[in-house]
């Protein structure tokens, strides 16, 4: 069967995520298998406008599946939200013979993909972000690695916190989404999990509740107390100070930060990225455009980008939160 596209460009955009390299590898190798030429684009949409476009060869895709980050580098490009630059980008892609594009990124990047599709370049996107905050998919590439990386770090903090009978606040990534915090909190047996989805903006009230809990547990034999806090709530150092002052329990805060975005991807991230990358190319070869692939109800799926972006974000499962609360109470 002949392919609907002759040359596929691939870019990674927005925050990097472990597993993006597996996606790049899968896209390129699937395309080559179908007789499609592959061009790499460095630094996302910025790289199109700067014409950082190169002929990808087999060497580029070797030994990257194990690596974190993205071999294509990534960037944010605010001007790309303007139609003038989207037109310019499509012209540049056409000049380079690119008639199909794969975008790996979050939902901001999907909007960019939609814009390129509107300019006549067949475009398919796939979800790459550690935050797991994309409505159309139950899985985003990078989440599993980020959670495992944070979990290992939190386990280490627990060792020292319990040795000193301390309270620890560990801040994990997730500016708008609490999935990393929820999973780390559950996996590490945290007493409290603080997520932006359940934060009303009243920090003194939140700290007051934590102080009451810590005070009420003082008589228990377990002295240390672990709080996993999401970046979207933040203020971990201030909270630690307030808790220590009010309870007398030594309290330390650790902000894990960007270590969560790096590192060798887990098997899950590699395999999901491989599957999704391969699917993107099959869709382009079949003539599809303006699609985004995802994973729902146990299946890899694809949706129109417009539909995907208008899906309501699934709220964090209340049962999961209640379960975490019950298990956190001793
Ligand atoms: P993510 O893809 O992880 O959500 P961003 O929201 O920062 O990250 O988006 C990444 C890039 O996608 C932006 O820097 C911009 O180039 C592009 N982008 C975001 N929103 C739009 C939009 N509305 N129209 C076109 N391009 C967009
Ligand atoms: O990639 C998602 C994410 O890690 C968010 O959790 C975080 O808020 C954001 O990226 C920070 O990204 P940057 O500092 O690179 O803009």
Coordinates of C-alpha atoms and ligand atoms in Angstrom, one line a residue:
X1 CA 0.0 0.0 0.0
X2 CA 1.5 3.4 -0.9
X3 CA 1.7 6.0 1.8
X4 CA -0.3 9.2 1.7
X5 CA 2.8 11.1 2.8
X6 CA 6.4 11.0 1.5
X7 CA 8.4 12.8 4.1
X8 CA 7.5 13.0 7.8
X9 CA 8.9 15.7 10.1
X10 CA 9.1 15.0 13.8
X11 CA 9.4 17.4 16.7
X12 CA 9.1 17.4 20.5
X13 CA 7.6 20.5 22.2
X14 CA 6.8 21.9 25.6
X15 CA 8.3 20.3 28.7
X16 CA 10.5 17.3 27.9
X17 CA 9.4 13.9 29.2
X18 CA 11.2 10.6 29.6
X19 CA 10.1 8.3 26.8
X20 CA 10.2 11.0 24.1
X21 CA 13.3 9.4 22.6
X22 CA 11.5 6.1 22.3
X23 CA 8.7 7.9 20.4
X24 CA 11.3 9.5 18.1
X25 CA 12.8 6.2 17.4
X26 CA 9.5 4.5 16.8
X27 CA 8.3 7.2 14.4
X28 CA 11.5 7.2 12.4
X29 CA 11.8 3.5 12.1
X30 CA 8.2 2.8 11.4
X31 CA 8.3 5.5 8.6
X32 CA 11.5 4.0 7.1
X33 CA 9.8 0.6 7.1
X34 CA 7.0 2.1 5.0
X35 CA 9.4 3.8 2.6
X36 CA 8.8 7.2 4.1
X37 CA 11.6 9.7 4.4
X38 CA 12.1 11.3 7.9
X39 CA 13.3 14.8 8.9
X40 CA 14.1 15.8 12.4
X41 CA 13.2 19.2 13.7
X42 CA 15.1 20.6 16.7
X43 CA 13.5 22.7 19.4
X44 CA 9.8 22.3 18.6
X45 CA 7.9 24.9 16.7
X46 CA 10.8 27.4 17.2
X47 CA 13.0 25.0 15.3
X48 CA 10.6 25.1 12.3
X49 CA 10.7 28.9 12.2
X50 CA 14.5 28.8 12.6
X51 CA 14.8 26.0 10.0
X52 CA 16.6 23.7 12.3
X53 CA 15.5 20.8 10.1
X54 CA 17.8 17.9 9.1
X55 CA 17.6 14.6 7.3
X56 CA 17.3 12.0 10.0
X57 CA 19.5 8.9 9.5
X58 CA 19.5 5.5 11.3
X59 CA 22.4 6.6 13.5
X60 CA 20.3 9.3 15.1
X61 CA 17.8 6.7 16.4
X62 CA 20.4 4.3 17.8
X63 CA 21.0 4.1 21.6
X64 CA 18.4 6.8 22.4
X65 CA 15.6 4.5 23.7
X66 CA 17.3 4.3 27.1
X67 CA 17.8 8.0 27.5
X68 CA 15.8 10.7 29.3
X69 CA 15.2 14.1 27.7
X70 CA 14.7 14.5 24.0
X71 CA 17.4 14.0 21.4
X72 CA 15.4 16.6 19.3
X73 CA 15.6 19.1 22.1
X74 CA 12.5 21.1 23.0
X75 CA 11.4 24.7 23.4
X76 CA 8.5 26.9 24.0
X77 CA 7.6 29.3 21.2
X78 CA 5.0 31.9 22.0
X79 CA 4.9 33.6 18.6
X80 CA 3.7 30.3 17.2
X81 CA 0.2 31.1 18.6
X82 CA -0.1 33.7 15.9
X83 CA -1.4 32.7 12.5
X84 CA 1.3 34.7 10.7
X85 CA 4.0 32.4 12.2
X86 CA 1.9 29.2 11.6
X87 CA 1.6 30.1 7.9
X88 CA 5.4 30.8 7.8
X89 CA 6.0 27.4 9.5
X90 CA 3.9 25.5 7.0
X91 CA 5.7 27.2 4.1
X92 CA 9.1 26.2 5.6
X93 CA 7.9 22.6 6.1
X94 CA 6.7 22.5 2.5
X95 CA 10.1 24.0 1.3
X96 CA 11.8 21.1 3.1
X97 CA 9.5 18.6 1.4
X98 CA 7.7 17.7 4.6
X99 CA 4.1 16.7 4.0
X100 CA 3.4 14.9 7.3
X101 CA 4.3 16.0 10.8
X102 CA 4.4 14.2 14.2
X103 CA 4.3 16.3 17.3
X104 CA 5.1 15.0 20.7
X105 CA 4.1 17.2 23.6
X106 CA 1.3 18.4 25.9
X107 CA -2.0 20.0 25.0
X108 CA -0.4 23.3 24.2
X109 CA 1.7 21.5 21.6
X110 CA -1.6 19.9 20.3
X111 CA -2.9 23.4 19.6
X112 CA 0.2 24.0 17.6
X113 CA -0.3 20.7 15.7
X114 CA -3.9 21.7 14.9
X115 CA -2.6 25.0 13.6
X116 CA -0.2 23.3 11.3
X117 CA -2.8 20.9 10.1
X118 CA -5.0 23.9 9.2
X119 CA -2.2 25.1 7.0
X120 CA -2.4 22.0 5.0
X121 CA 0.4 19.8 6.5
X122 CA -1.0 16.4 7.6
X123 CA -0.3 16.4 11.3
X124 CA -0.7 13.8 14.1
X125 CA 0.2 14.4 17.8
X126 CA 0.9 12.2 20.7
X127 CA 0.9 13.0 24.5
X128 CA 4.3 13.5 26.1
X129 CA 4.2 15.2 29.5
X130 CA 5.0 13.9 33.0
X131 CA 1.9 15.6 34.4
X132 CA -0.8 13.1 33.1
X133 CA -3.1 16.1 32.6
X134 CA -4.5 15.6 29.1
X135 CA -8.2 14.9 28.9
X136 CA -8.2 12.7 25.8
X137 CA -5.8 10.1 27.2
X138 CA -5.5 8.1 30.4
X139 CA -1.7 7.9 29.9
X140 CA 0.9 10.4 29.0
X141 CA 4.5 9.5 28.1
X142 CA 6.8 10.4 31.0
X143 CA 4.4 10.0 33.9
X144 CA 5.5 6.6 35.0
X145 CA 9.2 7.5 35.0
X146 CA 8.6 10.8 36.9
X147 CA 6.5 9.0 39.6
X148 CA 9.1 6.3 40.0
X149 CA 12.0 8.8 40.2
X150 CA 10.1 10.9 42.8
X151 CA 9.1 7.8 44.7
X152 CA 12.8 6.7 45.1
X153 CA 13.7 10.1 46.3
X154 CA 10.8 10.2 48.8
X155 CA 11.8 6.8 50.1
X156 CA 15.2 8.2 50.9
X157 CA 13.7 11.2 52.6
X158 CA 11.6 8.9 54.7
X159 CA 14.7 7.1 56.0
X160 CA 16.1 10.2 57.4
X161 CA 12.8 11.7 58.5
X162 CA 11.9 8.6 60.5
X163 CA 15.4 8.5 62.1
X164 CA 14.9 12.0 63.4
X165 CA 11.2 11.8 64.2
X166 CA 10.7 14.6 61.8
X167 CA 7.9 15.8 59.6
X168 CA 8.8 16.0 55.9
X169 CA 7.1 18.0 53.2
X170 CA 8.1 16.8 49.8
X171 CA 7.1 19.0 46.9
X172 CA 6.7 17.2 43.6
X173 CA 6.0 18.6 40.1
X174 CA 2.5 19.4 38.8
X175 CA 1.7 23.1 38.4
X176 CA -2.0 22.4 37.5
X177 CA -2.3 18.7 38.1
X178 CA -2.0 16.6 41.2
X179 CA -1.5 13.1 39.6
X180 CA 2.2 12.9 40.4
X181 CA 1.6 14.0 44.0
X182 CA -1.3 11.5 44.3
X183 CA 0.7 8.6 42.9
X184 CA 3.8 9.4 44.9
X185 CA 1.8 9.9 48.1
X186 CA 0.1 6.5 47.6
X187 CA 3.2 4.7 46.6
X188 CA 5.3 6.2 49.5
X189 CA 2.6 5.8 52.2
X190 CA 2.4 9.6 52.9
X191 CA 0.2 10.8 55.7
X192 CA -1.1 13.7 53.6
X193 CA -1.3 14.4 49.9
X194 CA -1.9 17.9 48.8
X195 CA -3.1 18.5 45.3
X196 CA -4.2 21.6 43.4
X197 CA -7.5 20.1 42.3
X198 CA -8.6 20.1 46.0
X199 CA -7.0 23.3 47.1
X200 CA -9.3 26.3 47.6
X201 CA -6.4 28.8 47.8
X202 CA -6.6 29.2 51.5
X203 CA -3.1 28.3 52.7
X204 CA -3.6 29.2 56.4
X205 CA -6.6 26.9 56.5
X206 CA -4.6 24.0 54.9
X207 CA -1.7 24.5 57.3
X208 CA -4.1 24.7 60.3
X209 CA -5.5 21.3 59.2
X210 CA -2.1 19.8 58.9
X211 CA -1.0 21.1 62.3
X212 CA -4.1 19.6 63.9
X213 CA -3.4 16.2 62.4
X214 CA 0.2 16.3 63.4
X215 CA -0.7 17.3 66.9
X216 CA -3.3 14.6 67.2
X217 CA -0.8 12.0 66.2
X218 CA 1.9 13.1 68.7
X219 CA 0.9 10.4 71.1
X220 CA 1.2 7.6 68.5
X221 CA 4.4 5.5 68.4
X222 CA 5.1 6.6 64.8
X223 CA 6.7 10.0 65.1
X224 CA 7.6 11.0 61.6
X225 CA 5.0 12.4 59.2
X226 CA 5.2 12.6 55.4
X227 CA 3.4 15.2 53.4
X228 CA 3.5 15.1 49.6
X229 CA 2.7 18.5 48.2
X230 CA 2.1 19.4 44.6
X231 CA 4.0 22.3 43.0
X232 CA 0.6 23.9 42.2
X233 CA 0.1 24.5 45.9
X234 CA 3.8 25.2 46.5
X235 CA 5.0 27.2 49.5
X236 CA 6.5 24.0 51.1
X237 CA 9.3 25.9 53.0
X238 CA 6.8 28.3 54.5
X239 CA 4.5 25.5 55.5
X240 CA 7.4 23.6 57.1
X241 CA 8.2 26.7 59.2
X242 CA 4.6 27.2 60.3
X243 CA 4.1 23.5 61.2
X244 CA 7.3 23.4 63.2
X245 CA 6.5 26.6 65.1
X246 CA 3.0 25.4 65.9
X247 CA 3.6 21.7 66.7
X248 CA 7.2 21.7 68.0
X249 CA 7.9 18.8 65.6
X250 CA 11.0 19.4 63.5
X251 CA 9.8 19.9 60.0
X252 CA 11.9 20.0 56.8
X253 CA 10.8 20.7 53.2
X254 CA 12.4 19.3 50.1
X255 CA 11.5 20.4 46.6
X256 CA 12.4 17.6 44.2
X257 CA 12.2 19.8 41.1
X258 CA 13.5 19.0 37.7
X259 CA 15.1 15.7 38.6
X260 CA 11.6 14.3 38.1
X261 CA 11.7 15.2 34.4
X262 CA 15.0 13.5 33.7
X263 CA 16.4 10.0 33.8
X264 CA 16.2 6.8 31.9
X265 CA 12.5 6.0 31.0
X266 CA 10.7 3.1 32.6
X267 CA 9.6 0.1 30.5
X268 CA 6.1 1.5 30.5
X269 CA 7.1 4.8 29.1
X270 CA 9.3 3.2 26.5
X271 CA 6.6 0.8 25.4
X272 CA 3.7 3.2 25.3
X273 CA 5.9 5.8 23.5
X274 CA 6.8 3.1 21.0
X275 CA 3.2 2.1 20.4
X276 CA 2.0 5.7 20.1
X277 CA 4.9 6.7 17.8
X278 CA 4.2 3.8 15.5
X279 CA 0.5 4.5 15.4
X280 CA 1.2 8.2 14.5
X281 CA 3.0 7.1 11.4
X282 CA 0.4 4.5 10.4
X283 CA -2.2 7.2 10.6
X284 CA -0.2 9.6 8.5
X285 CA 0.5 6.9 6.0
X286 CA -3.2 6.2 5.7
X287 CA -3.9 9.9 4.9
X288 CA -5.1 11.1 8.4
X289 CA -4.5 14.6 9.6
X290 CA -5.4 16.7 12.7
X291 CA -5.4 13.6 14.9
X292 CA -4.0 12.9 18.3
X293 CA -3.3 9.4 19.6
X294 CA -4.0 8.4 23.2
X295 CA -4.8 5.5 25.5
X296 CA -8.4 5.0 26.8
X297 CA -10.3 2.0 28.3
X298 CA -7.3 -0.3 27.7
X299 CA -6.9 0.6 24.0
X300 CA -4.7 2.9 22.0
X301 CA -7.1 5.3 20.2
X302 CA -6.9 8.4 18.0
X303 CA -9.2 11.5 18.0
X304 CA -9.7 14.6 16.1
X305 CA -7.5 17.3 17.8
X306 CA -10.5 19.7 18.1
X307 CA -12.5 16.9 19.8
X308 CA -9.6 15.9 22.0
X309 CA -9.0 19.5 23.2
X310 CA -12.7 20.0 24.0
X311 CA -13.0 16.9 26.2
X312 CA -13.5 17.8 29.8
X313 CA -10.5 16.9 32.1
X314 CA -11.3 14.0 34.2
X315 CA -11.3 14.9 37.9
X316 CA -9.1 13.1 40.3
X317 CA -10.9 10.0 41.6
X318 CA -12.5 10.9 45.0
X319 CA -12.2 7.2 46.1
X320 CA -8.5 7.3 45.5
X321 CA -8.1 10.4 47.6
X322 CA -10.3 9.0 50.4
X323 CA -8.3 5.8 50.3
X324 CA -5.1 7.8 50.7
X325 CA -6.7 9.7 53.6
X326 CA -7.8 6.5 55.3
X327 CA -4.4 4.8 54.9
X328 CA -2.5 8.0 56.0
X329 CA -4.4 8.0 59.4
X330 CA -2.9 5.5 61.8
Ligands
LIG1 P1 2.7 21.6 26.5 O1 2.8 21.2 25.1 O2 3.6 20.7 27.4 O3 1.3 21.8 27.0 P2 3.0 24.5 26.2 O4 1.6 24.8 26.7 O5 4.1 25.4 26.7 O6 3.5 23.0 26.6 O7 3.0 24.5 24.7 C1 4.2 24.2 23.9 C2 4.2 25.0 22.7 O8 3.1 24.7 21.8 C3 4.1 26.5 22.9 O9 5.4 27.1 23.2 C4 3.7 27.0 21.5 O10 4.8 27.0 20.6 C5 2.7 25.9 21.1 N1 1.4 26.3 21.4 C6 0.8 26.4 22.6 N2 -0.5 26.9 22.6 C7 -0.7 27.1 21.3 C8 -1.8 27.7 20.5 N3 -2.9 28.1 21.1 N4 -1.7 27.8 19.2 C9 -0.5 27.4 18.6 N5 0.6 26.9 19.2 C10 0.5 26.8 20.5
LIG2 O1 6.3 19.2 32.1 C1 5.3 19.5 33.0 C2 5.9 20.4 34.1 O2 6.9 19.6 34.7 C3 5.0 20.9 35.2 O3 4.7 20.0 36.2 C4 5.8 22.1 35.6 O4 4.9 23.0 36.3 C5 6.3 22.6 34.4 O5 6.5 21.5 33.5 C6 7.6 23.4 34.6 O6 8.2 23.5 33.3 P1 9.2 24.7 33.0 O7 9.8 25.2 34.2 O8 10.2 24.0 32.1 O9 8.4 25.7 32.3

